[in-house]
Short mmCIF file of C-alpha atoms and ligand atoms in Angstrom, two decimals:
data_model
loop_
_atom_site.label_atom_id
_atom_site.label_comp_id
_atom_site.label_asym_id
_atom_site.label_seq_id
_atom_site.Cartn_x
_atom_site.Cartn_y
_atom_site.Cartn_z
CA MET L 70 20.07 -18.63 -16.93
CA ILE L 71 17.28 -16.23 -17.97
CA VAL L 72 13.72 -16.32 -16.59
CA LEU L 73 10.66 -14.20 -17.37
CA GLY L 74 8.27 -13.60 -14.46
CA ILE L 75 4.61 -12.56 -14.47
CA GLU L 76 2.71 -11.06 -11.51
CA THR L 77 -1.09 -10.58 -11.65
CA SER L 78 -2.28 -11.60 -8.17
CA CYS L 79 -3.69 -8.24 -7.09
CA ASP L 80 -3.67 -4.76 -8.62
CA GLU L 81 -0.39 -4.56 -10.55
CA THR L 82 0.15 -6.19 -13.93
CA ALA L 83 3.89 -6.77 -13.92
CA VAL L 84 6.39 -8.61 -16.12
CA ALA L 85 10.17 -8.79 -15.72
CA VAL L 86 13.15 -10.67 -17.06
CA VAL L 87 16.02 -11.59 -14.72
CA CYS L 88 19.24 -13.54 -15.08
CA ASP L 89 21.67 -15.15 -12.63
CA ALA L 90 24.58 -12.70 -13.07
CA ASP L 91 26.98 -12.73 -10.09
CA VAL L 92 26.58 -9.00 -9.53
CA PRO L 93 23.08 -8.16 -8.19
CA LYS L 94 22.93 -4.89 -10.15
CA LYS L 95 23.18 -6.79 -13.45
CA ARG L 96 20.40 -9.29 -12.72
CA ILE L 97 17.26 -7.36 -13.66
CA LEU L 98 17.19 -7.14 -17.46
CA SER L 99 13.75 -5.51 -17.56
CA ASN L 100 10.99 -4.75 -15.08
CA VAL L 101 7.69 -3.32 -16.35
CA ILE L 102 4.81 -2.57 -14.00
CA LEU L 103 1.35 -1.28 -14.85
CA SER L 104 -0.39 -0.19 -11.69
CA GLN L 105 -4.20 -0.28 -11.55
CA HIS L 106 -4.40 2.30 -8.76
CA GLU L 107 -6.27 4.81 -10.93
CA VAL L 108 -8.88 2.21 -11.86
CA HIS L 109 -9.60 1.20 -8.26
CA ARG L 110 -9.22 4.64 -6.64
CA PRO L 111 -12.93 5.62 -6.93
CA PHE L 112 -13.80 2.48 -4.92
CA GLY L 113 -11.14 2.98 -2.20
CA GLY L 114 -9.90 -0.61 -2.63
CA VAL L 115 -9.30 -3.37 -5.17
CA VAL L 116 -12.41 -4.58 -7.05
CA PRO L 117 -11.49 -8.17 -8.04
CA GLU L 118 -13.52 -8.34 -11.29
CA ILE L 119 -12.17 -5.01 -12.55
CA ALA L 120 -8.64 -6.13 -11.63
CA ALA L 121 -8.96 -9.37 -13.62
CA ARG L 122 -10.31 -7.57 -16.69
CA SER L 123 -7.52 -5.02 -16.56
CA HIS L 124 -4.83 -7.75 -16.30
CA LEU L 125 -6.33 -9.46 -19.37
CA LEU L 126 -6.37 -6.22 -21.32
CA HIS L 127 -2.70 -5.38 -20.72
CA ILE L 128 -0.74 -8.58 -20.17
CA ASP L 129 0.17 -9.30 -23.84
CA TYR L 130 1.54 -5.82 -24.40
CA LEU L 131 3.53 -5.89 -21.13
CA MET L 132 5.06 -9.28 -22.00
CA ASP L 133 6.25 -7.83 -25.32
CA GLN L 134 7.56 -4.72 -23.57
CA ALA L 135 9.51 -6.72 -20.98
CA LEU L 136 11.17 -8.86 -23.65
CA LYS L 137 11.86 -5.90 -25.92
CA SER L 138 13.52 -3.83 -23.21
CA ALA L 139 15.64 -6.85 -22.20
CA GLY L 140 16.60 -7.21 -25.89
CA LEU L 141 15.49 -10.84 -25.92
CA SER L 142 12.98 -13.14 -27.62
CA TYR L 143 10.94 -16.02 -26.16
CA HIS L 144 13.40 -18.57 -27.60
CA GLN L 145 16.13 -17.28 -25.30
CA LEU L 146 14.25 -17.89 -22.04
CA ASP L 147 15.30 -20.79 -19.81
CA GLY L 148 12.09 -20.63 -17.80
CA ILE L 149 8.77 -18.88 -17.48
CA ALA L 150 7.59 -18.09 -13.95
CA VAL L 151 4.22 -16.80 -12.81
CA THR L 152 2.49 -16.08 -9.53
CA GLY L 153 0.39 -19.19 -8.90
CA GLY L 154 -1.15 -17.83 -5.67
CA PRO L 155 -2.16 -16.65 -3.15
CA GLY L 156 -4.25 -13.81 -4.55
CA LEU L 157 -7.42 -12.84 -6.36
CA ILE L 158 -8.43 -15.80 -8.50
CA GLY L 159 -9.43 -13.87 -11.65
CA GLY L 160 -6.03 -12.20 -11.92
CA LEU L 161 -4.16 -15.42 -11.09
CA ILE L 162 -5.97 -17.24 -13.90
CA VAL L 163 -4.95 -14.57 -16.42
CA GLY L 164 -1.25 -14.76 -15.49
CA VAL L 165 -1.11 -18.55 -15.21
CA MET L 166 -2.86 -19.13 -18.57
CA CYS L 167 -0.51 -16.69 -20.23
CA ALA L 168 2.60 -18.35 -18.77
CA LYS L 169 1.39 -21.85 -19.63
CA THR L 170 0.74 -20.81 -23.23
CA VAL L 171 4.29 -19.48 -23.65
CA ALA L 172 5.73 -22.55 -21.90
CA MET L 173 3.82 -24.85 -24.23
CA VAL L 174 4.51 -22.99 -27.47
CA TYR L 175 8.24 -22.53 -26.83
CA ASP L 176 8.73 -25.75 -24.86
CA THR L 177 10.10 -23.79 -21.89
CA PRO L 178 10.05 -24.99 -18.24
CA PHE L 179 7.02 -23.63 -16.33
CA LEU L 180 7.34 -22.41 -12.73
CA ALA L 181 4.32 -21.62 -10.53
CA VAL L 182 5.66 -19.31 -7.81
CA ASN L 183 4.10 -18.57 -4.43
CA HIS L 184 3.70 -14.76 -4.35
CA LEU L 185 4.96 -14.72 -0.75
CA GLU L 186 8.08 -16.65 -1.78
CA GLY L 187 8.66 -13.94 -4.39
CA HIS L 188 8.69 -11.31 -1.64
CA ALA L 189 10.72 -13.60 0.64
CA LEU L 190 13.58 -14.13 -1.84
CA THR L 191 13.82 -10.56 -3.17
CA ALA L 192 16.64 -9.75 -0.73
CA ARG L 193 18.72 -12.50 -2.36
CA LEU L 194 18.16 -10.89 -5.76
CA THR L 195 19.14 -7.42 -4.55
CA ASP L 196 21.70 -8.13 -1.82
CA ASN L 197 22.98 -11.66 -2.40
CA ILE L 198 22.30 -12.67 1.21
CA ASN L 199 22.65 -16.23 2.45
CA PHE L 200 20.14 -18.44 4.28
CA PRO L 201 18.96 -18.48 7.04
CA TYR L 202 17.41 -15.09 7.75
CA LEU L 203 14.44 -13.63 9.60
CA LEU L 204 11.81 -12.19 7.28
CA LEU L 205 9.17 -9.61 8.12
CA LEU L 206 6.61 -9.76 5.31
CA VAL L 207 4.26 -6.79 5.45
CA SER L 208 1.84 -6.14 2.60
CA GLY L 209 -1.80 -5.41 1.82
CA GLY L 210 -2.85 -9.01 2.39
CA HIS L 211 -0.18 -10.41 4.73
CA THR L 212 1.67 -9.68 7.96
CA GLN L 213 4.05 -12.47 8.86
CA LEU L 214 7.33 -13.21 10.58
CA LEU L 215 9.11 -16.21 9.09
CA ILE L 216 12.44 -17.94 9.39
CA VAL L 217 13.68 -18.47 5.85
CA GLU L 218 15.83 -21.60 5.95
CA GLY L 219 16.07 -22.11 2.18
CA VAL L 220 14.07 -22.06 -1.05
CA GLY L 221 10.70 -23.66 -0.23
CA ASN L 222 11.68 -23.98 3.44
CA TYR L 223 9.88 -21.50 5.71
CA GLU L 224 8.85 -21.53 9.34
CA LEU L 225 6.06 -19.21 10.38
CA LEU L 226 6.75 -17.57 13.77
CA GLY L 227 3.85 -15.14 13.83
CA THR L 228 1.04 -13.69 11.78
CA THR L 229 -1.88 -11.31 12.15
CA VAL L 230 -4.96 -12.54 13.96
CA ASP L 231 -7.17 -10.11 12.02
CA ASP L 232 -6.26 -7.38 9.48
CA ALA L 233 -2.99 -7.19 7.55
CA VAL L 234 -0.91 -4.10 8.29
CA GLY L 235 -1.27 -2.71 4.74
CA GLU L 236 -5.02 -3.21 5.03
CA ALA L 237 -4.98 -1.11 8.23
CA PHE L 238 -3.12 1.65 6.35
CA ASP L 239 -5.54 1.47 3.41
CA LYS L 240 -8.73 1.38 5.50
CA SER L 241 -7.59 4.16 7.85
CA ALA L 242 -6.68 6.33 4.85
CA LYS L 243 -10.08 5.68 3.29
CA LEU L 244 -11.77 6.70 6.53
CA LEU L 245 -9.69 9.88 6.74
CA GLY L 246 -10.48 10.65 3.10
CA ILE L 247 -6.84 10.91 2.03
CA GLY L 248 -6.72 8.67 -1.00
CA TYR L 249 -5.73 5.25 -2.19
CA PRO L 250 -3.53 3.25 -1.75
CA GLY L 251 -3.42 4.36 1.85
CA GLY L 252 0.13 3.44 2.87
CA PRO L 253 2.06 5.97 0.80
CA GLU L 254 -0.61 8.64 1.42
CA ILE L 255 -0.52 8.20 5.21
CA GLU L 256 3.27 8.28 5.16
CA LYS L 257 3.22 11.55 3.20
CA VAL L 258 0.59 13.26 5.36
CA ALA L 259 2.17 11.99 8.62
CA LYS L 260 5.39 13.88 7.86
CA THR L 261 3.87 17.15 9.09
CA GLY L 262 1.85 15.63 11.96
CA ASP L 263 2.33 15.32 15.73
CA PRO L 264 2.71 11.59 16.54
CA HIS L 265 1.96 12.18 20.24
CA ARG L 266 -1.36 14.02 19.97
CA PHE L 267 -3.65 10.98 19.80
CA LYS L 268 -3.19 8.08 22.21
CA LEU L 269 -3.81 5.07 19.98
CA PRO L 270 -3.50 1.42 21.09
CA ARG L 271 -0.42 -0.70 20.35
CA PRO L 272 -2.04 -4.11 19.90
CA MET L 273 -0.03 -7.19 20.95
CA PHE L 274 2.82 -5.03 22.33
CA GLY L 275 4.81 -7.09 24.87
CA ARG L 276 2.97 -10.37 24.21
CA PRO L 277 5.18 -13.46 24.49
CA ASN L 278 4.26 -14.76 21.01
CA CYS L 279 5.11 -13.13 17.65
CA ASN L 280 1.57 -12.37 16.45
CA PHE L 281 0.05 -9.10 15.25
CA SER L 282 -3.37 -7.46 15.40
CA PHE L 283 -4.48 -4.29 13.63
CA SER L 284 -8.28 -4.16 13.60
CA GLY L 285 -8.48 -2.47 17.04
CA LEU L 286 -6.02 0.20 15.95
CA LYS L 287 -8.10 0.91 12.85
CA THR L 288 -11.23 1.21 15.03
CA ALA L 289 -9.40 3.58 17.39
CA VAL L 290 -8.50 5.84 14.44
CA ARG L 291 -12.18 5.86 13.50
CA GLU L 292 -13.23 6.76 17.07
CA GLN L 293 -10.76 9.64 17.29
CA PHE L 294 -11.86 10.86 13.87
CA LEU L 295 -15.53 10.81 14.89
CA LYS L 296 -14.78 12.74 18.11
CA ILE L 297 -13.84 15.73 16.01
CA LYS L 298 -16.99 17.52 14.89
CA ALA L 299 -18.24 16.28 11.52
CA GLY L 300 -16.99 18.36 8.61
CA GLN L 301 -14.66 20.35 10.87
CA HIS L 302 -11.48 18.32 10.50
CA SER L 303 -8.55 20.59 9.87
CA SER L 304 -5.61 19.34 7.82
CA GLU L 305 -3.65 19.45 11.09
CA ASP L 306 -6.13 17.01 12.70
CA ILE L 307 -5.68 14.61 9.80
CA SER L 308 -1.89 14.79 9.75
CA ASP L 309 -1.74 14.32 13.55
CA LEU L 310 -3.99 11.27 13.28
CA CYS L 311 -1.84 9.85 10.47
CA ALA L 312 1.37 10.44 12.43
CA SER L 313 -0.11 8.86 15.58
CA PHE L 314 -1.38 5.86 13.59
CA GLN L 315 1.97 5.34 11.84
CA THR L 316 3.84 5.55 15.14
CA SER L 317 1.56 2.91 16.72
CA VAL L 318 2.17 0.60 13.77
CA VAL L 319 5.93 1.09 13.77
CA VAL L 320 6.31 0.67 17.55
CA THR L 321 4.19 -2.48 17.50
CA VAL L 322 5.95 -4.03 14.51
CA ALA L 323 9.36 -3.29 16.07
CA ASP L 324 8.27 -5.02 19.29
CA ARG L 325 7.04 -8.09 17.36
CA CYS L 326 10.33 -8.22 15.43
CA ARG L 327 12.34 -8.15 18.66
CA LYS L 328 10.35 -11.17 19.90
CA ALA L 329 10.91 -13.01 16.62
CA LEU L 330 14.63 -12.16 16.66
CA ASP L 331 14.87 -13.82 20.10
CA VAL L 332 13.49 -17.04 18.60
CA PHE L 333 15.57 -16.77 15.43
CA LEU L 334 18.86 -16.08 17.22
CA HIS L 335 18.20 -18.85 19.72
CA ARG L 336 18.03 -21.20 16.71
CA HIS L 337 20.76 -19.60 14.59
CA ASN L 338 23.10 -17.68 16.89
CA ASP L 339 25.23 -16.56 13.94
CA GLY L 340 22.17 -15.20 12.04
CA LYS L 341 23.10 -11.97 10.30
CA SER L 342 20.09 -10.50 8.50
CA LEU L 343 16.67 -9.14 9.31
CA VAL L 344 14.93 -8.82 5.95
CA ILE L 345 11.81 -6.81 5.20
CA ALA L 346 9.59 -7.30 2.18
CA GLY L 347 6.11 -6.43 0.87
CA GLY L 348 4.56 -3.04 0.07
CA VAL L 349 4.59 -1.71 3.66
CA ALA L 350 8.35 -2.31 3.74
CA SER L 351 8.63 0.82 1.56
CA ASN L 352 7.68 2.89 4.62
CA GLU L 353 10.69 4.99 5.55
CA ARG L 354 9.83 5.30 9.27
CA LEU L 355 9.47 1.55 9.53
CA ARG L 356 12.77 0.98 7.72
CA ASN L 357 14.63 3.38 10.03
CA VAL L 358 13.24 1.87 13.23
CA LEU L 359 13.87 -1.71 12.09
CA GLU L 360 17.40 -0.83 11.14
CA ALA L 361 17.98 0.20 14.77
CA VAL L 362 16.34 -3.05 15.99
CA ALA L 363 18.67 -5.12 13.79
CA ILE L 364 21.73 -3.17 14.97
CA GLU L 365 20.72 -3.77 18.64
CA ARG L 366 21.23 -7.50 17.92
CA GLY L 367 24.44 -7.08 15.96
CA MET L 368 22.61 -7.80 12.72
CA SER L 369 21.86 -5.76 9.64
CA LEU L 370 18.56 -4.81 8.07
CA VAL L 371 18.23 -5.81 4.44
CA ALA L 372 15.53 -3.73 2.77
CA PRO L 373 15.09 -3.96 -1.02
CA PRO L 374 14.44 -0.66 -2.83
CA PRO L 375 10.75 0.38 -2.56
CA VAL L 376 10.01 -0.52 -6.20
CA LEU L 377 10.96 -4.12 -5.40
CA CYS L 378 9.01 -4.11 -2.10
CA THR L 379 5.64 -3.44 -3.73
CA ASP L 380 4.41 -6.12 -6.15
CA ASN L 381 6.59 -6.59 -9.23
CA GLY L 382 7.54 -9.18 -11.82
CA ALA L 383 11.25 -9.30 -10.93
CA MET L 384 10.56 -10.98 -7.58
CA ILE L 385 8.51 -13.69 -9.33
CA ALA L 386 11.13 -14.18 -12.05
CA TRP L 387 13.89 -14.43 -9.42
CA ALA L 388 12.01 -16.93 -7.23
CA GLY L 389 11.34 -18.89 -10.44
CA LEU L 390 15.05 -18.81 -11.29
CA GLU L 391 16.02 -20.07 -7.83
CA ARG L 392 13.48 -22.89 -8.17
CA LEU L 393 14.59 -23.72 -11.71
CA LYS L 394 18.19 -24.10 -10.52
CA MET L 395 16.95 -26.67 -8.01
CA GLY L 396 14.91 -28.52 -10.66
CA LEU L 397 11.63 -27.49 -9.01
CA THR L 398 9.57 -26.99 -12.17
CA ASP L 399 5.79 -27.42 -12.35
CA ASP L 400 3.43 -29.31 -14.64
CA LEU L 401 1.09 -27.54 -17.00
CA ASP L 402 -1.94 -28.88 -15.11
CA PHE L 403 -1.07 -26.57 -12.17
CA ALA L 404 -4.27 -24.89 -10.86
CA PRO L 405 -4.02 -21.32 -9.46
CA ARG L 406 -4.43 -21.18 -5.68
CA PRO L 407 -6.31 -18.28 -4.05
CA ARG L 408 -4.89 -19.51 -0.73
CA TRP L 409 -1.38 -20.89 -0.43
CA PRO L 410 0.51 -20.68 2.89
CA LEU L 411 4.31 -20.49 2.75
CA ASP L 412 4.62 -22.74 5.78
CA PRO L 413 2.10 -25.56 5.23
CA GLY L 414 2.83 -26.93 8.71
CA SER L 415 1.44 -23.81 10.39
CA SER L 416 -2.26 -23.31 11.11
CA SER L 417 -2.21 -19.90 9.43
CA VAL L 418 -3.83 -19.61 6.04
CA SER L 419 -2.64 -16.98 3.60
CA GLY L 420 -5.32 -14.49 2.70
CA ALA L 421 -6.85 -14.19 -0.73
CA GLY L 422 -6.01 -10.54 -1.18
CA GLN L 423 -7.69 -7.42 -0.01
CA LYS L 424 -11.07 -6.52 -1.41
CA VAL L 425 -13.33 -3.49 -1.05
O1 KG4 C 622 3.12 -6.02 -1.56
P1 KG4 C 622 2.05 -5.10 -2.09
O2 KG4 C 622 2.39 -4.23 -3.27
O3 KG4 C 622 0.77 -5.91 -2.48
C1 KG4 C 622 0.31 -7.01 -1.74
O4 KG4 C 622 0.84 -8.12 -1.97
O5 KG4 C 622 -0.56 -6.76 -0.88
O6 KG4 C 622 1.58 -4.19 -0.85
C2 KG4 C 622 0.58 -3.22 -1.00
C3 KG4 C 622 0.34 -2.60 0.36
C4 KG4 C 622 -0.83 -1.62 0.38
O7 KG4 C 622 -1.62 -1.90 1.52
C5 KG4 C 622 -0.15 -0.27 0.49
O8 KG4 C 622 -0.95 0.70 1.15
C6 KG4 C 622 1.07 -0.62 1.31
O9 KG4 C 622 1.50 -1.86 0.77
N1 KG4 C 622 2.15 0.37 1.17
C7 KG4 C 622 2.62 1.11 2.19
C8 KG4 C 622 3.59 2.01 1.63
N2 KG4 C 622 3.68 1.74 0.29
C9 KG4 C 622 2.79 0.74 0.03
N3 KG4 C 622 2.32 1.14 3.50
C10 KG4 C 622 2.97 2.03 4.29
N4 KG4 C 622 3.88 2.90 3.83
C11 KG4 C 622 4.23 2.93 2.51
N5 KG4 C 622 5.14 3.79 2.06
ZN1 ZN C 623 2.70 -8.62 -2.52
#
């Protein structure tokens, strides 16, 4: 089975072709990603209208590229998958229209994939893991802990009550004047910093539930920054602040994961995997600490390579392939959804992407 996947929900235009080979390494036949970081950098965040226009400009070429590098033509596809939501509506419309057109012209099954399900199933593409598993989904728009019971079957254990963790990285980096997107920049700068110099809060640490909060931490970074005389910030000040911020995030997220693992293991005492996904899952510090947390419980951490943690087409194609195998195709009257929670039974609503 061969599926092409399109991702246009935020600031990457991405197209990939995957197949259901038994060996994970042979599954991704092509994976092209055009990042819009340069376009949005002057604004310090994603400008939705500019994002949509850029997707429209590049999608045709990227579709051709993905097929060409897989050595395939449209006739050979068994399905065409696209991010149907959640995300920025302009970009979603571009991707969905494009996928529907191909589906109609070539009479190919159409699959509207939840972007979060794409992240959630990536570990099955890369590591062949079985259900159930505990998923920490950490990106620019989402911070969630979910039990993944099966395709389309998710239980939300905890989410953020305010900012997403990636948003906290991006906004703190903007404040510190160290570039966009903030996550990778903070990680780089933090490498030379002292994580103990600034006492920053660890929101939600020790709480009995599995929720997160990051807006207070972001405000604390701002307060510490303003305490240093304007215009007199040394590079050491900035790297110490970045290291202290990153440590607060990692310690807090590890604590929330321990709580969620208690719930997960109570339900599935033979559970084996803690999976991380989403752009923030590329953070090396976070990966190392969560690996130790998983080992504490006799489990293993499954962390896809960074290029498959940030937004990409392969995760959408793979989720589409899993859905296609179950006969879960969609009609061509599907309407893109700016909001689309993975666990409809929960009160949490998935955000519509991060804007300036
Ligand atoms: O999953 P993603 O590519 O897009 C969304 O669906 O949001 O995640 C993007 C987010 C951004 O906030 C970015 O700053 C963050 O992931 N990010 C990181 C790192 N790489 C990307 N955060 C911390 N450390 C990183 N190395
Ligand atoms: Zn994402």
